[in-house]
Amino acid sequence: MDVFDGVENEVPGELAERLRTVGLIDHHVHGASAVRVGRAEFEASINEASTAPVPEFMTQFDSPLGLSIRRWCAPVLGLPAHASADEYFARRSEFAPAELSSTLLAHAGVERWIVDTGFGTELITTPEQLAALSGRPASTILRLERLAEELLESHSGADDFVDRFRSALDAAAQSTDIVGTKTIAAYRTGFDIDWARPGDDDVAARARAAADGPGPLRLQDPVLVAFGVHEAAERGLPVQVHVGFGDRDLDLHRTDPLLLLPLLRCMAPVPVLLLHCYPFHRQAGYLAQAFDHVHFDVGLAVNHLGTRSVGLVAEALETAPFAKQLYSSDAYGPPELHLLGSVLWRRAMGLVLGGWVRAGDCTEIDAIRIVELIGAQNAARVYGLGR
């Protein structure tokens, strides 16, 4: 499989070869499917906004992502490009889950996975399993809201919550497996909250209220969310922030990263990684050039935009210094997503940067340098992977 099939003349030779071979660091990803799924479950899993059954009048294969699966994943499984949806699903069903993942992951060209385990279940692989299936190492990200929930759900409940949370982060900062943290404030509170660092007494009171609340514990108190982010930053841990595009329980208008300005101005200046960002990727680019500690990616949306991801990648390169953007797939579940994140990003980077080279706006050496920065070097620096 050549990511530049059909566009060979648009990407200069040395740039194309570097994009084919560069080993990526996928700085935000989840596990691959660990169980066999039926057609309905598979189609639901390639729709980011819902896990509900797909309506009878449509199929998720009739989407930019569905077209990309048939275009790029079908040949890896021994089918012609653009095999029909029925042919594709029948073929993938012949593989056991581990075999399917190994086959597709082998073509992604990812040298290291940085895995968010906060939304993990027995249905997807652990970081260790993902590493074994791909033959490449995996590091992990600690989800702050889930850590708080686990502490509040423990036998100690809200007793000494502040001290126990800090002790857990101290341990994370010393871990060789955990390389950063993540907040899902986008899902729990939105970004339009008071981001000032709260006092310990207020945090303790909010923790007791959360632990004593009715039903399953779901951390959505803005004081506790802000507390977690500030505590992680104080320990020098990079903080990932889900931005923009996501599930249907997210209020998209409250996830514009410009709403994070009060936090960015007052927090300890550790690396902040704005994830996904679509449709706010231009705002994210502005923040990345305005604040030394802010970085961003356009993962997730690259897959869902399919062939139109070329435009997204071009827009992501508009404002921020090239040292402030990272590669990610944000793949979750179907290993097709782990592969496509890589394929579509490499192709888009080739077409965009190739246009710059042909127009005389940069040299081919410049373009290769940009690929290496965004593809791997920035992530290695931000997460301290060379240490």
Short mmCIF file of C-alpha atoms in Angstrom, two decimals:
data_model
loop_
_atom_site.label_atom_id
_atom_site.label_comp_id
_atom_site.label_asym_id
_atom_site.label_seq_id
_atom_site.Cartn_x
_atom_site.Cartn_y
_atom_site.Cartn_z
CA MET A 1 0.00 0.00 0.00
CA ASP A 2 1.42 3.38 -1.06
CA VAL A 3 -0.19 6.39 0.63
CA PHE A 4 0.53 8.46 -2.47
CA ASP A 5 -1.27 6.25 -4.98
CA GLY A 6 -2.85 8.54 -7.56
CA VAL A 7 -1.03 11.70 -6.43
CA GLU A 8 2.60 10.73 -7.01
CA ASN A 9 3.27 13.77 -9.20
CA GLU A 10 2.06 16.16 -6.50
CA VAL A 11 4.55 15.15 -3.79
CA PRO A 12 8.30 15.62 -4.36
CA GLY A 13 10.25 12.37 -4.20
CA GLU A 14 12.35 12.85 -1.06
CA LEU A 15 9.41 14.27 0.88
CA ALA A 16 7.22 11.38 -0.23
CA GLU A 17 9.80 8.84 0.81
CA ARG A 18 10.24 10.43 4.24
CA LEU A 19 6.49 10.46 4.79
CA ARG A 20 6.29 6.79 3.84
CA THR A 21 8.99 5.80 6.32
CA VAL A 22 8.90 8.22 9.26
CA GLY A 23 8.07 6.42 12.50
CA LEU A 24 5.23 8.27 14.22
CA ILE A 25 4.49 8.82 17.88
CA ASP A 26 0.72 8.60 18.28
CA HIS A 27 0.48 10.90 21.27
CA HIS A 28 -3.23 10.33 21.94
CA VAL A 29 -4.80 6.96 21.24
CA HIS A 30 -6.93 4.26 22.86
CA GLY A 31 -6.97 0.48 22.65
CA ALA A 32 -8.07 -1.60 19.66
CA SER A 33 -11.09 -3.90 19.65
CA ALA A 34 -10.46 -7.00 21.73
CA VAL A 35 -13.68 -8.85 20.84
CA ARG A 36 -15.42 -9.83 17.64
CA VAL A 37 -18.29 -7.51 16.72
CA GLY A 38 -21.25 -7.72 14.37
CA ARG A 39 -22.01 -5.37 11.50
CA ALA A 40 -24.25 -3.09 13.59
CA GLU A 41 -21.68 -2.76 16.38
CA PHE A 42 -18.90 -2.07 13.88
CA GLU A 43 -20.85 0.66 12.12
CA ALA A 44 -21.77 2.27 15.43
CA SER A 45 -18.11 2.24 16.44
CA ILE A 46 -17.07 4.33 13.42
CA ASN A 47 -19.55 7.07 14.36
CA GLU A 48 -17.90 9.24 17.01
CA ALA A 49 -21.14 10.80 18.20
CA SER A 50 -23.13 7.71 19.10
CA THR A 51 -22.98 4.02 19.94
CA ALA A 52 -26.68 3.60 19.21
CA PRO A 53 -27.75 1.37 16.31
CA VAL A 54 -27.37 3.03 12.92
CA PRO A 55 -30.80 3.96 11.46
CA GLU A 56 -32.15 1.51 8.91
CA PHE A 57 -32.19 4.12 6.15
CA MET A 58 -28.38 4.51 6.13
CA THR A 59 -24.99 2.89 6.61
CA GLN A 60 -21.89 4.42 8.17
CA PHE A 61 -19.93 3.16 5.17
CA ASP A 62 -21.63 6.01 3.29
CA SER A 63 -19.47 8.62 5.05
CA PRO A 64 -16.01 10.11 4.49
CA LEU A 65 -14.62 7.64 7.05
CA GLY A 66 -16.49 4.73 5.48
CA LEU A 67 -15.06 5.56 2.06
CA SER A 68 -11.56 5.76 3.54
CA ILE A 69 -11.92 2.34 5.17
CA ARG A 70 -12.89 0.81 1.83
CA ARG A 71 -10.11 2.70 0.03
CA TRP A 72 -7.16 2.09 2.38
CA CYS A 73 -8.00 -0.81 4.67
CA ALA A 74 -9.49 -3.16 2.11
CA PRO A 75 -6.15 -3.76 0.29
CA VAL A 76 -4.41 -4.54 3.61
CA LEU A 77 -6.97 -7.31 4.14
CA GLY A 78 -6.45 -8.70 0.64
CA LEU A 79 -9.36 -6.99 -1.13
CA PRO A 80 -9.28 -4.51 -3.99
CA ALA A 81 -9.48 -0.86 -3.07
CA HIS A 82 -13.10 0.31 -2.86
CA ALA A 83 -14.47 -3.19 -2.29
CA SER A 84 -18.13 -2.93 -1.35
CA ALA A 85 -19.17 -2.49 2.25
CA ASP A 86 -20.61 -6.02 2.32
CA GLU A 87 -17.41 -7.50 0.88
CA TYR A 88 -15.28 -5.54 3.31
CA PHE A 89 -17.18 -6.52 6.42
CA ALA A 90 -17.34 -10.18 5.35
CA ARG A 91 -13.57 -10.19 4.85
CA ARG A 92 -12.73 -8.49 8.17
CA SER A 93 -15.02 -10.99 9.92
CA GLU A 94 -12.74 -13.82 8.79
CA PHE A 95 -10.02 -12.50 11.12
CA ALA A 96 -9.88 -13.10 14.85
CA PRO A 97 -9.70 -9.76 16.72
CA ALA A 98 -6.00 -10.09 17.59
CA GLU A 99 -5.08 -11.10 14.04
CA LEU A 100 -7.08 -8.23 12.57
CA SER A 101 -5.38 -5.72 14.86
CA SER A 102 -1.90 -7.08 14.21
CA THR A 103 -2.48 -6.97 10.45
CA LEU A 104 -3.72 -3.39 10.37
CA LEU A 105 -1.41 -1.98 13.06
CA ALA A 106 1.63 -3.31 11.22
CA HIS A 107 0.91 -0.87 8.38
CA ALA A 108 0.46 2.21 10.57
CA GLY A 109 4.17 2.93 10.98
CA VAL A 110 3.73 4.03 14.60
CA GLU A 111 6.84 3.68 16.77
CA ARG A 112 5.17 4.47 20.10
CA TRP A 113 1.61 4.67 21.37
CA ILE A 114 0.62 7.06 24.18
CA VAL A 115 -2.60 5.54 25.43
CA ASP A 116 -5.48 7.15 27.32
CA THR A 117 -6.89 4.35 29.49
CA GLY A 118 -9.56 6.46 31.18
CA PHE A 119 -12.32 5.10 28.96
CA GLY A 120 -11.07 1.54 28.77
CA THR A 121 -13.26 -1.55 29.04
CA GLU A 122 -12.80 -5.26 28.50
CA LEU A 123 -13.90 -4.62 24.90
CA ILE A 124 -10.62 -2.94 23.94
CA THR A 125 -6.97 -3.81 24.42
CA THR A 126 -4.84 -2.59 27.30
CA PRO A 127 -1.68 -0.58 26.54
CA GLU A 128 0.34 -3.76 27.09
CA GLN A 129 -1.83 -5.70 24.65
CA LEU A 130 -1.68 -2.90 22.08
CA ALA A 131 2.12 -2.93 22.36
CA ALA A 132 2.23 -6.70 21.92
CA LEU A 133 -0.06 -6.67 18.89
CA SER A 134 1.88 -3.90 17.17
CA GLY A 135 5.38 -4.81 18.31
CA ARG A 136 5.88 -1.21 19.47
CA PRO A 137 6.02 0.20 23.04
CA ALA A 138 3.13 1.97 24.73
CA SER A 139 3.04 4.64 27.43
CA THR A 140 -0.05 5.76 29.33
CA ILE A 141 -1.99 8.90 30.17
CA LEU A 142 -3.70 9.33 33.55
CA ARG A 143 -7.23 10.72 33.29
CA LEU A 144 -7.71 13.20 36.14
CA GLU A 145 -11.48 12.95 36.55
CA ARG A 146 -11.34 9.17 36.65
CA LEU A 147 -8.58 9.27 39.27
CA ALA A 148 -10.75 11.49 41.46
CA GLU A 149 -13.75 9.20 40.99
CA GLU A 150 -11.75 6.13 41.95
CA LEU A 151 -10.52 7.80 45.13
CA LEU A 152 -14.04 8.92 46.06
CA GLU A 153 -15.43 5.46 45.33
CA SER A 154 -12.81 3.75 47.50
CA HIS A 155 -13.44 2.65 51.08
CA SER A 156 -11.98 5.94 52.29
CA GLY A 157 -14.44 7.95 50.24
CA ALA A 158 -13.92 11.69 50.67
CA ASP A 159 -11.74 11.27 53.78
CA ASP A 160 -8.41 13.00 53.16
CA PHE A 161 -9.31 13.30 49.45
CA VAL A 162 -6.97 16.23 48.88
CA ASP A 163 -3.95 14.44 50.34
CA ARG A 164 -4.72 11.14 48.60
CA PHE A 165 -5.17 12.86 45.23
CA ARG A 166 -1.84 14.62 45.62
CA SER A 167 -0.12 11.40 46.64
CA ALA A 168 -1.50 9.65 43.55
CA LEU A 169 -0.16 12.41 41.32
CA ASP A 170 3.21 12.29 43.08
CA ALA A 171 3.38 8.58 42.22
CA ALA A 172 2.35 9.30 38.62
CA ALA A 173 5.10 11.88 38.28
CA GLN A 174 7.66 9.24 39.30
CA SER A 175 6.22 6.50 37.08
CA THR A 176 8.11 5.30 34.03
CA ASP A 177 4.85 4.25 32.33
CA ILE A 178 2.72 7.37 32.87
CA VAL A 179 3.93 10.28 30.74
CA GLY A 180 1.07 12.75 31.19
CA THR A 181 -2.45 13.47 32.35
CA LYS A 182 -5.75 14.35 30.70
CA THR A 183 -8.86 16.29 31.63
CA ILE A 184 -12.27 15.70 30.10
CA ALA A 185 -13.66 18.99 31.38
CA ALA A 186 -15.19 19.35 27.92
CA TYR A 187 -17.60 16.55 28.80
CA ARG A 188 -18.10 17.30 32.47
CA THR A 189 -18.29 21.09 32.87
CA GLY A 190 -17.37 22.80 29.63
CA PHE A 191 -14.56 25.33 29.62
CA ASP A 192 -16.60 28.34 30.77
CA ILE A 193 -15.86 27.79 34.48
CA ASP A 194 -13.76 29.51 37.13
CA TRP A 195 -10.24 28.17 36.50
CA ALA A 196 -8.65 29.87 39.52
CA ARG A 197 -6.84 27.44 41.77
CA PRO A 198 -9.31 26.49 44.56
CA GLY A 199 -8.47 26.30 48.26
CA ASP A 200 -8.11 22.96 50.02
CA ASP A 201 -11.15 23.51 52.26
CA ASP A 202 -13.41 24.18 49.29
CA VAL A 203 -12.04 21.12 47.48
CA ALA A 204 -12.62 18.91 50.51
CA ALA A 205 -16.20 20.13 50.87
CA ARG A 206 -16.93 19.56 47.18
CA ALA A 207 -15.40 16.09 47.39
CA ARG A 208 -17.69 15.17 50.30
CA ALA A 209 -20.72 16.44 48.39
CA ALA A 210 -19.74 14.44 45.31
CA ALA A 211 -19.18 11.25 47.31
CA ASP A 212 -22.53 11.63 49.09
CA GLY A 213 -24.52 12.36 45.93
CA PRO A 214 -27.19 10.02 44.54
CA GLY A 215 -26.48 7.38 41.90
CA PRO A 216 -23.19 6.47 40.21
CA LEU A 217 -20.45 8.99 40.86
CA ARG A 218 -19.72 11.22 37.87
CA LEU A 219 -17.29 13.99 38.65
CA GLN A 220 -18.67 17.22 37.21
CA ASP A 221 -17.96 19.77 39.91
CA PRO A 222 -15.93 22.62 38.35
CA VAL A 223 -13.95 23.15 41.55
CA LEU A 224 -12.76 19.53 41.55
CA VAL A 225 -11.99 19.68 37.83
CA ALA A 226 -9.88 22.84 38.26
CA PHE A 227 -8.18 21.33 41.32
CA GLY A 228 -7.09 18.28 39.34
CA VAL A 229 -5.61 20.29 36.48
CA HIS A 230 -3.67 22.64 38.75
CA GLU A 231 -2.31 19.77 40.86
CA ALA A 232 -1.10 17.90 37.76
CA ALA A 233 0.56 21.04 36.42
CA GLU A 234 2.27 21.73 39.74
CA ARG A 235 3.99 18.36 39.43
CA GLY A 236 5.26 19.09 35.95
CA LEU A 237 2.95 16.55 34.31
CA PRO A 238 1.80 17.43 30.77
CA VAL A 239 -1.95 18.04 30.63
CA GLN A 240 -4.02 16.86 27.67
CA VAL A 241 -7.36 18.62 27.16
CA HIS A 242 -10.15 17.23 25.00
CA VAL A 243 -11.28 20.08 22.72
CA GLY A 244 -14.14 20.21 20.23
CA PHE A 245 -15.44 17.22 18.25
CA GLY A 246 -16.73 14.37 20.38
CA ASP A 247 -19.71 12.37 21.61
CA ARG A 248 -23.27 13.65 21.61
CA ASP A 249 -23.24 14.31 25.38
CA LEU A 250 -20.70 17.10 24.81
CA ASP A 251 -21.92 20.72 24.48
CA LEU A 252 -19.73 21.72 21.56
CA HIS A 253 -20.14 25.46 22.00
CA ARG A 254 -18.65 25.20 25.51
CA THR A 255 -15.45 23.52 24.26
CA ASP A 256 -13.96 26.40 22.29
CA PRO A 257 -10.34 26.47 23.56
CA LEU A 258 -10.42 30.27 23.77
CA LEU A 259 -12.51 29.70 26.90
CA LEU A 260 -9.34 28.22 28.44
CA LEU A 261 -7.52 31.56 28.39
CA PRO A 262 -8.00 32.17 32.14
CA LEU A 263 -6.48 28.75 32.89
CA LEU A 264 -3.56 29.18 30.51
CA ARG A 265 -2.72 32.52 32.09
CA CYS A 266 -2.70 31.29 35.70
CA MET A 267 -1.55 27.64 35.67
CA ALA A 268 1.98 26.36 36.11
CA PRO A 269 3.44 26.46 32.56
CA VAL A 270 3.66 22.73 31.85
CA PRO A 271 2.92 21.44 28.34
CA VAL A 272 -0.79 21.70 27.56
CA LEU A 273 -1.92 19.48 24.69
CA LEU A 274 -5.17 20.57 23.04
CA LEU A 275 -6.59 17.39 21.51
CA HIS A 276 -8.59 17.03 18.28
CA CYS A 277 -9.67 20.69 18.25
CA TYR A 278 -11.95 20.47 15.15
CA PRO A 279 -13.84 22.71 14.41
CA PHE A 280 -11.77 24.98 16.68
CA HIS A 281 -8.40 24.09 15.20
CA ARG A 282 -7.71 27.67 14.13
CA GLN A 283 -8.36 28.89 17.68
CA ALA A 284 -6.03 26.14 18.93
CA GLY A 285 -3.36 27.26 16.47
CA TYR A 286 -3.67 30.81 17.78
CA LEU A 287 -3.25 29.64 21.37
CA ALA A 288 -0.24 27.51 20.40
CA GLN A 289 1.55 30.52 18.93
CA ALA A 290 0.49 32.82 21.77
CA PHE A 291 1.50 30.60 24.72
CA ASP A 292 4.86 28.86 24.94
CA HIS A 293 3.40 25.87 26.80
CA VAL A 294 0.41 25.21 24.48
CA HIS A 295 0.47 22.53 21.77
CA PHE A 296 -2.31 20.96 19.70
CA ASP A 297 -3.30 18.25 17.27
CA VAL A 298 -6.10 17.55 14.80
CA GLY A 299 -6.37 13.82 15.46
CA LEU A 300 -9.77 12.13 15.40
CA ALA A 301 -11.11 14.61 12.86
CA VAL A 302 -8.51 13.49 10.29
CA ASN A 303 -10.19 10.08 10.23
CA HIS A 304 -13.73 11.39 10.17
CA LEU A 305 -13.06 13.93 7.42
CA GLY A 306 -11.51 11.27 5.18
CA THR A 307 -10.31 12.77 1.92
CA ARG A 308 -11.23 16.26 3.17
CA SER A 309 -8.61 15.92 5.91
CA VAL A 310 -6.18 17.49 3.43
CA GLY A 311 -7.96 20.79 4.00
CA LEU A 312 -7.95 20.30 7.77
CA VAL A 313 -4.21 19.60 7.85
CA ALA A 314 -3.58 22.69 5.69
CA GLU A 315 -5.57 24.88 8.08
CA ALA A 316 -3.78 23.39 11.10
CA LEU A 317 -0.47 24.53 9.60
CA GLU A 318 -1.60 28.14 9.20
CA THR A 319 -0.66 29.87 12.45
CA ALA A 320 1.28 27.92 15.04
CA PRO A 321 5.02 27.25 14.95
CA PHE A 322 5.67 23.76 13.65
CA ALA A 323 7.21 22.80 16.99
CA LYS A 324 3.77 23.18 18.63
CA GLN A 325 1.73 20.59 16.71
CA LEU A 326 1.70 16.79 17.28
CA TYR A 327 0.43 13.73 15.45
CA SER A 328 -2.41 11.68 16.90
CA SER A 329 -5.10 9.33 15.65
CA ASP A 330 -7.33 9.20 18.78
CA ALA A 331 -8.30 5.75 17.48
CA TYR A 332 -10.65 3.81 19.74
CA GLY A 333 -11.87 0.30 18.97
CA PRO A 334 -11.69 -0.72 15.29
CA PRO A 335 -8.00 -1.03 14.37
CA GLU A 336 -8.91 0.49 11.02
CA LEU A 337 -8.85 3.81 12.88
CA HIS A 338 -5.32 3.27 14.15
CA LEU A 339 -4.18 2.68 10.58
CA LEU A 340 -6.22 5.40 8.88
CA GLY A 341 -5.03 8.11 11.25
CA SER A 342 -1.53 7.46 9.97
CA VAL A 343 -2.38 6.96 6.29
CA LEU A 344 -4.57 10.03 5.96
CA TRP A 345 -2.15 12.25 7.90
CA ARG A 346 0.84 11.17 5.81
CA ARG A 347 -1.09 11.70 2.57
CA ALA A 348 -2.43 15.10 3.65
CA MET A 349 0.98 16.31 4.80
CA GLY A 350 2.47 15.23 1.49
CA LEU A 351 -0.13 17.06 -0.56
CA VAL A 352 -0.04 20.24 1.52
CA LEU A 353 3.72 20.49 1.92
CA GLY A 354 4.28 19.27 -1.61
CA GLY A 355 2.26 22.26 -2.80
CA TRP A 356 4.44 24.58 -0.75
CA VAL A 357 7.59 23.09 -2.26
CA ARG A 358 6.30 23.28 -5.84
CA ALA A 359 5.27 26.90 -5.31
CA GLY A 360 8.71 27.79 -3.97
CA ASP A 361 7.38 28.66 -0.52
CA CYS A 362 9.78 26.28 1.22
CA THR A 363 12.48 23.80 0.31
CA GLU A 364 12.03 20.06 0.36
CA ILE A 365 14.42 19.96 3.32
CA ASP A 366 12.13 22.38 5.16
CA ALA A 367 9.11 20.20 4.43
CA ILE A 368 10.86 17.06 5.68
CA ARG A 369 11.83 18.89 8.86
CA ILE A 370 8.18 19.85 9.47
CA VAL A 371 7.11 16.23 8.99
CA GLU A 372 9.68 14.98 11.49
CA LEU A 373 8.73 17.60 14.07
CA ILE A 374 4.99 16.99 13.97
CA GLY A 375 5.24 13.26 13.36
CA ALA A 376 7.47 12.38 16.31
CA GLN A 377 10.03 14.87 17.60
CA ASN A 378 7.58 17.25 19.28
CA ALA A 379 5.91 14.42 21.18
CA ALA A 380 9.27 13.02 22.27
CA ARG A 381 10.19 16.42 23.68
CA VAL A 382 6.85 17.23 25.32
CA TYR A 383 6.53 13.86 27.08
CA GLY A 384 10.23 13.47 27.86
CA LEU A 385 10.48 10.20 25.95
CA GLY A 386 14.20 10.61 25.38
CA ARG A 387 14.95 10.68 29.10
#
